[in-house]
JSON list of C-alpha atoms in Angstrom, two decimals:
[
{"chain": "E", "resi": 1, "resn": "MET", "atom": "CA", "xyz": [15.97, -16.28, 17.34]},
{"chain": "E", "resi": 2, "resn": "CYS", "atom": "CA", "xyz": [18.32, -15.27, 14.74]},
{"chain": "E", "resi": 3, "resn": "GLU", "atom": "CA", "xyz": [21.46, -13.83, 16.07]},
{"chain": "E", "resi": 4, "resn": "ALA", "atom": "CA", "xyz": [24.91, -14.61, 14.20]},
{"chain": "E", "resi": 5, "resn": "ASN", "atom": "CA", "xyz": [27.65, -15.63, 14.78]},
{"chain": "E", "resi": 6, "resn": "ALA", "atom": "CA", "xyz": [30.86, -12.98, 14.13]},
{"chain": "E", "resi": 7, "resn": "TYR", "atom": "CA", "xyz": [34.17, -14.15, 12.36]},
{"chain": "E", "resi": 8, "resn": "VAL", "atom": "CA", "xyz": [37.58, -11.50, 12.41]},
{"chain": "E", "resi": 9, "resn": "ALA", "atom": "CA", "xyz": [39.40, -13.46, 9.11]},
{"chain": "E", "resi": 10, "resn": "VAL", "atom": "CA", "xyz": [43.42, -12.71, 9.62]},
{"chain": "E", "resi": 11, "resn": "ASN", "atom": "CA", "xyz": [45.29, -13.41, 7.44]},
{"chain": "E", "resi": 12, "resn": "GLY", "atom": "CA", "xyz": [42.84, -16.17, 5.01]},
{"chain": "E", "resi": 13, "resn": "SER", "atom": "CA", "xyz": [41.79, -17.37, 8.86]},
{"chain": "E", "resi": 14, "resn": "GLU", "atom": "CA", "xyz": [38.35, -17.22, 10.15]},
{"chain": "E", "resi": 15, "resn": "ASP", "atom": "CA", "xyz": [38.18, -17.15, 14.38]},
{"chain": "E", "resi": 16, "resn": "LEU", "atom": "CA", "xyz": [34.64, -17.36, 15.71]},
{"chain": "E", "resi": 17, "resn": "VAL", "atom": "CA", "xyz": [35.00, -14.60, 18.84]},
{"chain": "E", "resi": 18, "resn": "MET", "atom": "CA", "xyz": [31.66, -13.43, 19.29]},
{"chain": "E", "resi": 19, "resn": "GLU", "atom": "CA", "xyz": [28.53, -16.00, 19.35]},
{"chain": "E", "resi": 20, "resn": "SER", "atom": "CA", "xyz": [24.60, -15.40, 19.81]},
{"chain": "E", "resi": 21, "resn": "LEU", "atom": "CA", "xyz": [25.18, -11.45, 18.47]},
{"chain": "E", "resi": 22, "resn": "ASP", "atom": "CA", "xyz": [22.32, -9.01, 18.76]},
{"chain": "E", "resi": 23, "resn": "ARG", "atom": "CA", "xyz": [23.71, -6.02, 16.41]},
{"chain": "E", "resi": 24, "resn": "VAL", "atom": "CA", "xyz": [26.97, -4.45, 15.05]},
{"chain": "E", "resi": 25, "resn": "GLU", "atom": "CA", "xyz": [27.70, -0.13, 15.87]},
{"chain": "E", "resi": 26, "resn": "PRO", "atom": "CA", "xyz": [30.71, 1.06, 13.45]},
{"chain": "E", "resi": 27, "resn": "GLN", "atom": "CA", "xyz": [32.33, 2.76, 16.58]},
{"chain": "E", "resi": 28, "resn": "PRO", "atom": "CA", "xyz": [34.06, 6.96, 16.48]},
{"chain": "E", "resi": 29, "resn": "ASP", "atom": "CA", "xyz": [37.27, 5.16, 15.63]},
{"chain": "E", "resi": 30, "resn": "GLY", "atom": "CA", "xyz": [36.37, 2.80, 12.48]},
{"chain": "E", "resi": 31, "resn": "ALA", "atom": "CA", "xyz": [35.85, 0.05, 14.99]},
{"chain": "E", "resi": 32, "resn": "PHE", "atom": "CA", "xyz": [32.21, -2.58, 15.79]},
{"chain": "E", "resi": 33, "resn": "LEU", "atom": "CA", "xyz": [31.20, -2.59, 18.46]},
{"chain": "E", "resi": 34, "resn": "LEU", "atom": "CA", "xyz": [29.50, -6.12, 18.95]},
{"chain": "E", "resi": 35, "resn": "VAL", "atom": "CA", "xyz": [26.91, -6.52, 21.74]},
{"chain": "E", "resi": 36, "resn": "ASP", "atom": "CA", "xyz": [26.20, -11.04, 21.59]},
{"chain": "E", "resi": 37, "resn": "ILE", "atom": "CA", "xyz": [21.36, -10.82, 22.73]},
{"chain": "E", "resi": 38, "resn": "PHE", "atom": "CA", "xyz": [23.68, -11.31, 26.96]},
{"chain": "E", "resi": 39, "resn": "GLY", "atom": "CA", "xyz": [24.84, -7.18, 26.26]},
{"chain": "E", "resi": 40, "resn": "LYS", "atom": "CA", "xyz": [28.76, -8.59, 25.98]},
{"chain": "E", "resi": 41, "resn": "GLN", "atom": "CA", "xyz": [30.09, -5.95, 24.44]},
{"chain": "E", "resi": 42, "resn": "ARG", "atom": "CA", "xyz": [33.59, -6.64, 22.37]},
{"chain": "E", "resi": 43, "resn": "GLU", "atom": "CA", "xyz": [35.56, -3.67, 20.35]},
{"chain": "E", "resi": 44, "resn": "ILE", "atom": "CA", "xyz": [37.08, -5.33, 16.20]},
{"chain": "E", "resi": 45, "resn": "THR", "atom": "CA", "xyz": [39.17, -2.86, 15.04]},
{"chain": "E", "resi": 46, "resn": "GLY", "atom": "CA", "xyz": [39.17, -3.82, 11.04]},
{"chain": "E", "resi": 47, "resn": "ALA", "atom": "CA", "xyz": [36.30, -4.00, 7.81]},
{"chain": "E", "resi": 48, "resn": "ILE", "atom": "CA", "xyz": [33.70, -6.41, 7.14]},
{"chain": "E", "resi": 49, "resn": "GLN", "atom": "CA", "xyz": [33.74, -8.51, 4.54]},
{"chain": "E", "resi": 50, "resn": "GLU", "atom": "CA", "xyz": [30.79, -10.28, 4.44]},
{"chain": "E", "resi": 51, "resn": "ILE", "atom": "CA", "xyz": [27.19, -10.01, 6.16]},
{"chain": "E", "resi": 52, "resn": "ASP", "atom": "CA", "xyz": [25.24, -13.42, 5.77]},
{"chain": "E", "resi": 53, "resn": "LEU", "atom": "CA", "xyz": [22.32, -12.96, 7.09]},
{"chain": "E", "resi": 54, "resn": "LEU", "atom": "CA", "xyz": [20.86, -16.53, 6.19]},
{"chain": "E", "resi": 55, "resn": "ASN", "atom": "CA", "xyz": [23.95, -18.49, 7.38]},
{"chain": "E", "resi": 56, "resn": "LYS", "atom": "CA", "xyz": [24.54, -15.91, 10.18]},
{"chain": "E", "resi": 57, "resn": "ARG", "atom": "CA", "xyz": [27.79, -15.06, 9.68]},
{"chain": "E", "resi": 58, "resn": "ILE", "atom": "CA", "xyz": [29.49, -11.45, 9.89]},
{"chain": "E", "resi": 59, "resn": "VAL", "atom": "CA", "xyz": [33.07, -11.87, 9.05]},
{"chain": "E", "resi": 60, "resn": "VAL", "atom": "CA", "xyz": [34.87, -7.88, 9.93]},
{"chain": "E", "resi": 61, "resn": "VAL", "atom": "CA", "xyz": [38.64, -8.76, 8.47]},
{"chain": "E", "resi": 62, "resn": "ARG", "atom": "CA", "xyz": [41.00, -7.26, 11.11]},
{"chain": "E", "resi": 63, "resn": "SER", "atom": "CA", "xyz": [43.51, -3.88, 10.38]},
{"chain": "E", "resi": 64, "resn": "GLU", "atom": "CA", "xyz": [46.30, -5.26, 12.79]},
{"chain": "E", "resi": 65, "resn": "ALA", "atom": "CA", "xyz": [46.42, -8.31, 14.64]},
{"chain": "R", "resi": 1, "resn": "MET", "atom": "CA", "xyz": [13.76, -17.33, 8.34]},
{"chain": "R", "resi": 2, "resn": "CYS", "atom": "CA", "xyz": [16.05, -14.92, 9.52]},
{"chain": "R", "resi": 3, "resn": "GLU", "atom": "CA", "xyz": [16.53, -12.09, 6.94]},
{"chain": "R", "resi": 4, "resn": "ALA", "atom": "CA", "xyz": [16.76, -8.43, 7.65]},
{"chain": "R", "resi": 5, "resn": "ASN", "atom": "CA", "xyz": [15.44, -5.38, 6.51]},
{"chain": "R", "resi": 6, "resn": "ALA", "atom": "CA", "xyz": [18.08, -2.89, 4.84]},
{"chain": "R", "resi": 7, "resn": "TYR", "atom": "CA", "xyz": [16.75, 0.82, 5.09]},
{"chain": "R", "resi": 8, "resn": "VAL", "atom": "CA", "xyz": [19.27, 3.69, 3.66]},
{"chain": "R", "resi": 9, "resn": "ALA", "atom": "CA", "xyz": [18.98, 6.64, 6.27]},
{"chain": "R", "resi": 10, "resn": "VAL", "atom": "CA", "xyz": [19.50, 9.83, 4.01]},
{"chain": "R", "resi": 11, "resn": "ASN", "atom": "CA", "xyz": [19.42, 12.94, 5.93]},
{"chain": "R", "resi": 12, "resn": "GLY", "atom": "CA", "xyz": [17.82, 11.71, 9.32]},
{"chain": "R", "resi": 13, "resn": "SER", "atom": "CA", "xyz": [14.91, 9.88, 7.37]},
{"chain": "R", "resi": 14, "resn": "GLU", "atom": "CA", "xyz": [15.21, 6.37, 6.79]},
{"chain": "R", "resi": 15, "resn": "ASP", "atom": "CA", "xyz": [14.01, 4.58, 3.47]},
{"chain": "R", "resi": 16, "resn": "LEU", "atom": "CA", "xyz": [12.99, 0.27, 3.30]},
{"chain": "R", "resi": 17, "resn": "VAL", "atom": "CA", "xyz": [14.86, -0.55, -0.15]},
{"chain": "R", "resi": 18, "resn": "MET", "atom": "CA", "xyz": [14.63, -3.86, 0.75]},
{"chain": "R", "resi": 19, "resn": "GLU", "atom": "CA", "xyz": [12.88, -6.73, 2.44]},
{"chain": "R", "resi": 20, "resn": "SER", "atom": "CA", "xyz": [13.64, -10.54, 3.13]},
{"chain": "R", "resi": 21, "resn": "LEU", "atom": "CA", "xyz": [17.47, -9.67, 2.75]},
{"chain": "R", "resi": 22, "resn": "ASP", "atom": "CA", "xyz": [20.19, -12.51, 2.33]},
{"chain": "R", "resi": 23, "resn": "ARG", "atom": "CA", "xyz": [23.50, -11.39, 2.43]},
{"chain": "R", "resi": 24, "resn": "VAL", "atom": "CA", "xyz": [25.73, -7.89, 2.38]},
{"chain": "R", "resi": 25, "resn": "GLU", "atom": "CA", "xyz": [28.49, -7.96, 0.41]},
{"chain": "R", "resi": 26, "resn": "PRO", "atom": "CA", "xyz": [31.11, -4.71, 0.18]},
{"chain": "R", "resi": 27, "resn": "GLN", "atom": "CA", "xyz": [32.27, -4.44, -3.36]},
{"chain": "R", "resi": 28, "resn": "PRO", "atom": "CA", "xyz": [35.70, -2.56, -3.97]},
{"chain": "R", "resi": 29, "resn": "ASP", "atom": "CA", "xyz": [34.47, 0.66, -4.81]},
{"chain": "R", "resi": 30, "resn": "GLY", "atom": "CA", "xyz": [33.04, 0.84, -1.64]},
{"chain": "R", "resi": 31, "resn": "ALA", "atom": "CA", "xyz": [30.01, 0.02, -2.07]},
{"chain": "R", "resi": 32, "resn": "PHE", "atom": "CA", "xyz": [27.43, -2.64, -0.60]},
{"chain": "R", "resi": 33, "resn": "LEU", "atom": "CA", "xyz": [25.75, -5.15, -3.17]},
{"chain": "R", "resi": 34, "resn": "LEU", "atom": "CA", "xyz": [22.43, -6.15, -1.74]},
{"chain": "R", "resi": 35, "resn": "VAL", "atom": "CA", "xyz": [20.71, -9.24, -2.51]},
{"chain": "R", "resi": 36, "resn": "ASP", "atom": "CA", "xyz": [17.35, -10.67, -1.27]},
{"chain": "R", "resi": 37, "resn": "ILE", "atom": "CA", "xyz": [16.09, -14.56, -0.88]},
{"chain": "R", "resi": 38, "resn": "PHE", "atom": "CA", "xyz": [14.68, -14.48, -4.24]},
{"chain": "R", "resi": 39, "resn": "GLY", "atom": "CA", "xyz": [18.61, -13.48, -5.41]},
{"chain": "R", "resi": 40, "resn": "LYS", "atom": "CA", "xyz": [17.38, -9.90, -6.52]},
{"chain": "R", "resi": 41, "resn": "GLN", "atom": "CA", "xyz": [19.96, -7.35, -6.54]},
{"chain": "R", "resi": 42, "resn": "ARG", "atom": "CA", "xyz": [20.52, -3.92, -5.74]},
{"chain": "R", "resi": 43, "resn": "GLU", "atom": "CA", "xyz": [23.91, -1.94, -4.67]},
{"chain": "R", "resi": 44, "resn": "ILE", "atom": "CA", "xyz": [23.78, 1.21, -2.38]},
{"chain": "R", "resi": 45, "resn": "THR", "atom": "CA", "xyz": [26.20, 3.62, -2.08]},
{"chain": "R", "resi": 46, "resn": "GLY", "atom": "CA", "xyz": [26.90, 4.91, 2.64]},
{"chain": "R", "resi": 47, "resn": "ALA", "atom": "CA", "xyz": [27.88, 3.40, 5.03]},
{"chain": "R", "resi": 48, "resn": "ILE", "atom": "CA", "xyz": [27.09, 1.08, 7.29]},
{"chain": "R", "resi": 49, "resn": "GLN", "atom": "CA", "xyz": [25.63, 2.48, 10.49]},
{"chain": "R", "resi": 50, "resn": "GLU", "atom": "CA", "xyz": [23.91, -0.73, 12.39]},
{"chain": "R", "resi": 51, "resn": "ILE", "atom": "CA", "xyz": [24.13, -4.45, 11.90]},
{"chain": "R", "resi": 52, "resn": "ASP", "atom": "CA", "xyz": [20.52, -5.24, 14.69]},
{"chain": "R", "resi": 53, "resn": "LEU", "atom": "CA", "xyz": [20.09, -8.43, 14.66]},
{"chain": "R", "resi": 54, "resn": "LEU", "atom": "CA", "xyz": [17.59, -9.47, 16.31]},
{"chain": "R", "resi": 55, "resn": "ASN", "atom": "CA", "xyz": [15.75, -6.08, 15.00]},
{"chain": "R", "resi": 56, "resn": "LYS", "atom": "CA", "xyz": [16.09, -6.95, 11.51]},
{"chain": "R", "resi": 57, "resn": "ARG", "atom": "CA", "xyz": [17.71, -3.76, 10.70]},
{"chain": "R", "resi": 58, "resn": "ILE", "atom": "CA", "xyz": [20.26, -2.87, 8.89]},
{"chain": "R", "resi": 59, "resn": "VAL", "atom": "CA", "xyz": [21.17, 0.71, 7.95]},
{"chain": "R", "resi": 60, "resn": "VAL", "atom": "CA", "xyz": [23.38, 1.95, 5.20]},
{"chain": "R", "resi": 61, "resn": "VAL", "atom": "CA", "xyz": [23.60, 5.73, 5.24]},
{"chain": "R", "resi": 62, "resn": "ARG", "atom": "CA", "xyz": [24.20, 7.31, 1.82]},
{"chain": "R", "resi": 63, "resn": "SER", "atom": "CA", "xyz": [26.78, 9.15, 1.12]},
{"chain": "R", "resi": 64, "resn": "GLU", "atom": "CA", "xyz": [25.20, 10.69, -2.09]},
{"chain": "R", "resi": 65, "resn": "ALA", "atom": "CA", "xyz": [21.52, 10.83, -3.07]}
]
Protein backbone atom coordinates (compact mmCIF):
# COMPACT_ATOMS: atom_id res chain seq x y z
CA MET A 1 0.00 0.00 0.00
CA CYS A 2 1.23 3.42 -0.91
CA GLU A 3 -0.94 5.71 1.12
CA ALA A 4 0.72 8.72 2.67
CA ASN A 5 0.29 10.94 5.69
CA ALA A 6 -1.09 14.45 5.51
CA TYR A 7 0.39 17.25 7.57
CA VAL A 8 -0.72 20.81 8.14
CA ALA A 9 2.01 23.35 8.65
CA VAL A 10 1.13 26.33 10.81
CA ASN A 11 3.74 28.84 11.82
CA GLY A 12 6.52 26.49 10.84
CA SER A 13 5.41 23.48 12.86
CA GLU A 14 3.71 20.49 11.30
CA ASP A 15 0.78 18.57 12.67
CA LEU A 16 -0.23 15.17 11.38
CA VAL A 17 -3.87 15.53 10.35
CA MET A 18 -4.52 12.26 8.55
CA GLU A 19 -2.79 8.91 8.18
CA SER A 20 -3.42 6.31 5.49
CA LEU A 21 -4.36 8.99 3.02
CA ASP A 22 -6.05 7.71 -0.10
CA ARG A 23 -6.58 10.93 -2.03
CA VAL A 24 -6.64 14.71 -1.95
CA GLU A 25 -9.35 16.56 -3.86
CA PRO A 26 -9.16 20.32 -4.29
CA GLN A 27 -12.53 21.91 -3.60
CA PRO A 28 -14.12 24.81 -5.48
CA ASP A 29 -13.68 27.06 -2.44
CA GLY A 30 -9.93 26.46 -2.39
CA ALA A 31 -9.98 23.94 0.46
CA PHE A 32 -8.68 20.40 0.18
CA LEU A 33 -10.74 17.34 0.96
CA LEU A 34 -8.61 14.59 2.45
CA VAL A 35 -9.95 11.05 2.25
CA ASP A 36 -8.26 8.13 3.97
CA ILE A 37 -8.34 4.49 2.87
CA PHE A 38 -11.22 3.83 5.27
CA GLY A 39 -13.33 6.57 3.68
CA LYS A 40 -12.92 9.03 6.52
CA GLN A 41 -12.99 12.62 5.25
CA ARG A 42 -11.54 15.84 6.51
CA GLU A 43 -11.48 19.22 4.83
CA ILE A 44 -8.60 21.57 5.40
CA THR A 45 -7.85 25.02 4.13
CA GLY A 46 -4.47 26.10 2.90
CA ALA A 47 -2.06 25.63 0.03
CA ILE A 48 -0.08 22.57 -0.89
CA GLN A 49 3.50 23.06 0.16
CA GLU A 50 4.98 19.68 -0.68
CA ILE A 51 4.02 16.32 -2.14
CA ASP A 52 6.78 13.88 -1.26
CA LEU A 53 5.79 10.45 -2.46
CA LEU A 54 8.92 8.59 -1.46
CA ASN A 55 8.61 9.83 2.10
CA LYS A 56 4.83 9.56 1.94
CA ARG A 57 4.25 13.15 3.00
CA ILE A 58 1.73 15.67 1.79
CA VAL A 59 2.04 19.02 3.52
CA VAL A 60 -0.55 21.78 3.41
CA VAL A 61 0.27 25.24 4.73
CA ARG A 62 -2.80 26.43 6.54
CA SER A 63 -3.94 29.89 5.64
CA GLU A 64 -6.23 30.20 8.66
CA ALA A 65 -5.87 28.57 12.06
CA MET B 1 8.24 1.78 -4.17
CA CYS B 2 5.31 4.13 -4.06
CA GLU B 3 6.08 6.64 -6.74
CA ALA B 4 3.21 7.81 -8.89
CA ASN B 5 2.64 9.07 -12.39
CA ALA B 6 1.95 12.70 -13.20
CA TYR B 7 -0.60 13.66 -15.81
CA VAL B 8 -1.47 16.99 -17.34
CA ALA B 9 -5.09 17.50 -18.30
CA VAL B 10 -5.75 19.85 -21.19
CA ASN B 11 -9.22 20.27 -22.62
CA GLY B 12 -10.43 17.14 -20.87
CA SER B 13 -7.74 14.77 -22.13
CA GLU B 14 -4.85 13.62 -20.00
CA ASP B 15 -1.25 13.24 -21.03
CA LEU B 16 1.30 11.34 -19.01
CA VAL B 17 4.12 13.79 -18.37
CA MET B 18 6.24 11.93 -15.85
CA GLU B 19 6.50 8.42 -14.50
CA SER B 20 8.20 7.30 -11.29
CA LEU B 21 7.42 10.62 -9.66
CA ASP B 22 9.29 11.26 -6.46
CA ARG B 23 7.92 14.63 -5.47
CA VAL B 24 5.98 17.71 -6.51
CA GLU B 25 7.16 21.12 -5.34
CA PRO B 26 5.01 24.19 -5.87
CA GLN B 27 7.08 27.08 -7.18
CA PRO B 28 6.77 30.75 -6.22
CA ASP B 29 5.45 31.58 -9.69
CA GLY B 30 2.60 29.12 -9.33
CA ALA B 31 4.15 26.36 -11.43
CA PHE B 32 4.89 22.87 -10.15
CA LEU B 33 8.30 21.26 -10.28
CA LEU B 34 8.04 17.52 -10.86
CA VAL B 35 11.02 15.39 -9.86
CA ASP B 36 11.25 11.69 -10.63
CA ILE B 37 13.15 9.07 -8.66
CA PHE B 38 16.12 9.44 -11.00
CA GLY B 39 16.33 13.17 -10.35
CA LYS B 40 14.92 14.24 -13.68
CA GLN B 41 13.00 17.50 -13.37
CA ARG B 42 10.18 19.04 -15.32
CA GLU B 43 8.24 22.18 -14.54
CA ILE B 44 4.59 22.45 -15.48
CA THR B 45 2.06 25.18 -15.09
CA GLY B 46 -1.47 24.61 -13.91
CA ALA B 47 -3.49 23.69 -10.87
CA ILE B 48 -3.62 20.40 -9.04
CA GLN B 49 -6.84 18.64 -9.93
CA GLU B 50 -6.39 15.35 -8.15
CA ILE B 51 -3.93 13.49 -5.96
CA ASP B 52 -4.92 9.84 -5.97
CA LEU B 53 -2.37 7.88 -4.01
CA LEU B 54 -3.97 4.47 -4.27
CA ASN B 55 -4.11 4.72 -8.03
CA LYS B 56 -0.75 6.55 -8.09
CA ARG B 57 -2.07 9.47 -10.09
CA ILE B 58 -1.34 13.16 -9.74
CA VAL B 59 -3.23 15.28 -12.25
CA VAL B 60 -2.48 18.91 -13.03
CA VAL B 61 -4.88 20.95 -15.12
CA ARG B 62 -2.78 23.08 -17.39
CA SER B 63 -3.66 26.70 -17.53
CA GLU B 64 -1.64 27.41 -20.65
CA ALA B 65 -0.79 25.05 -23.49
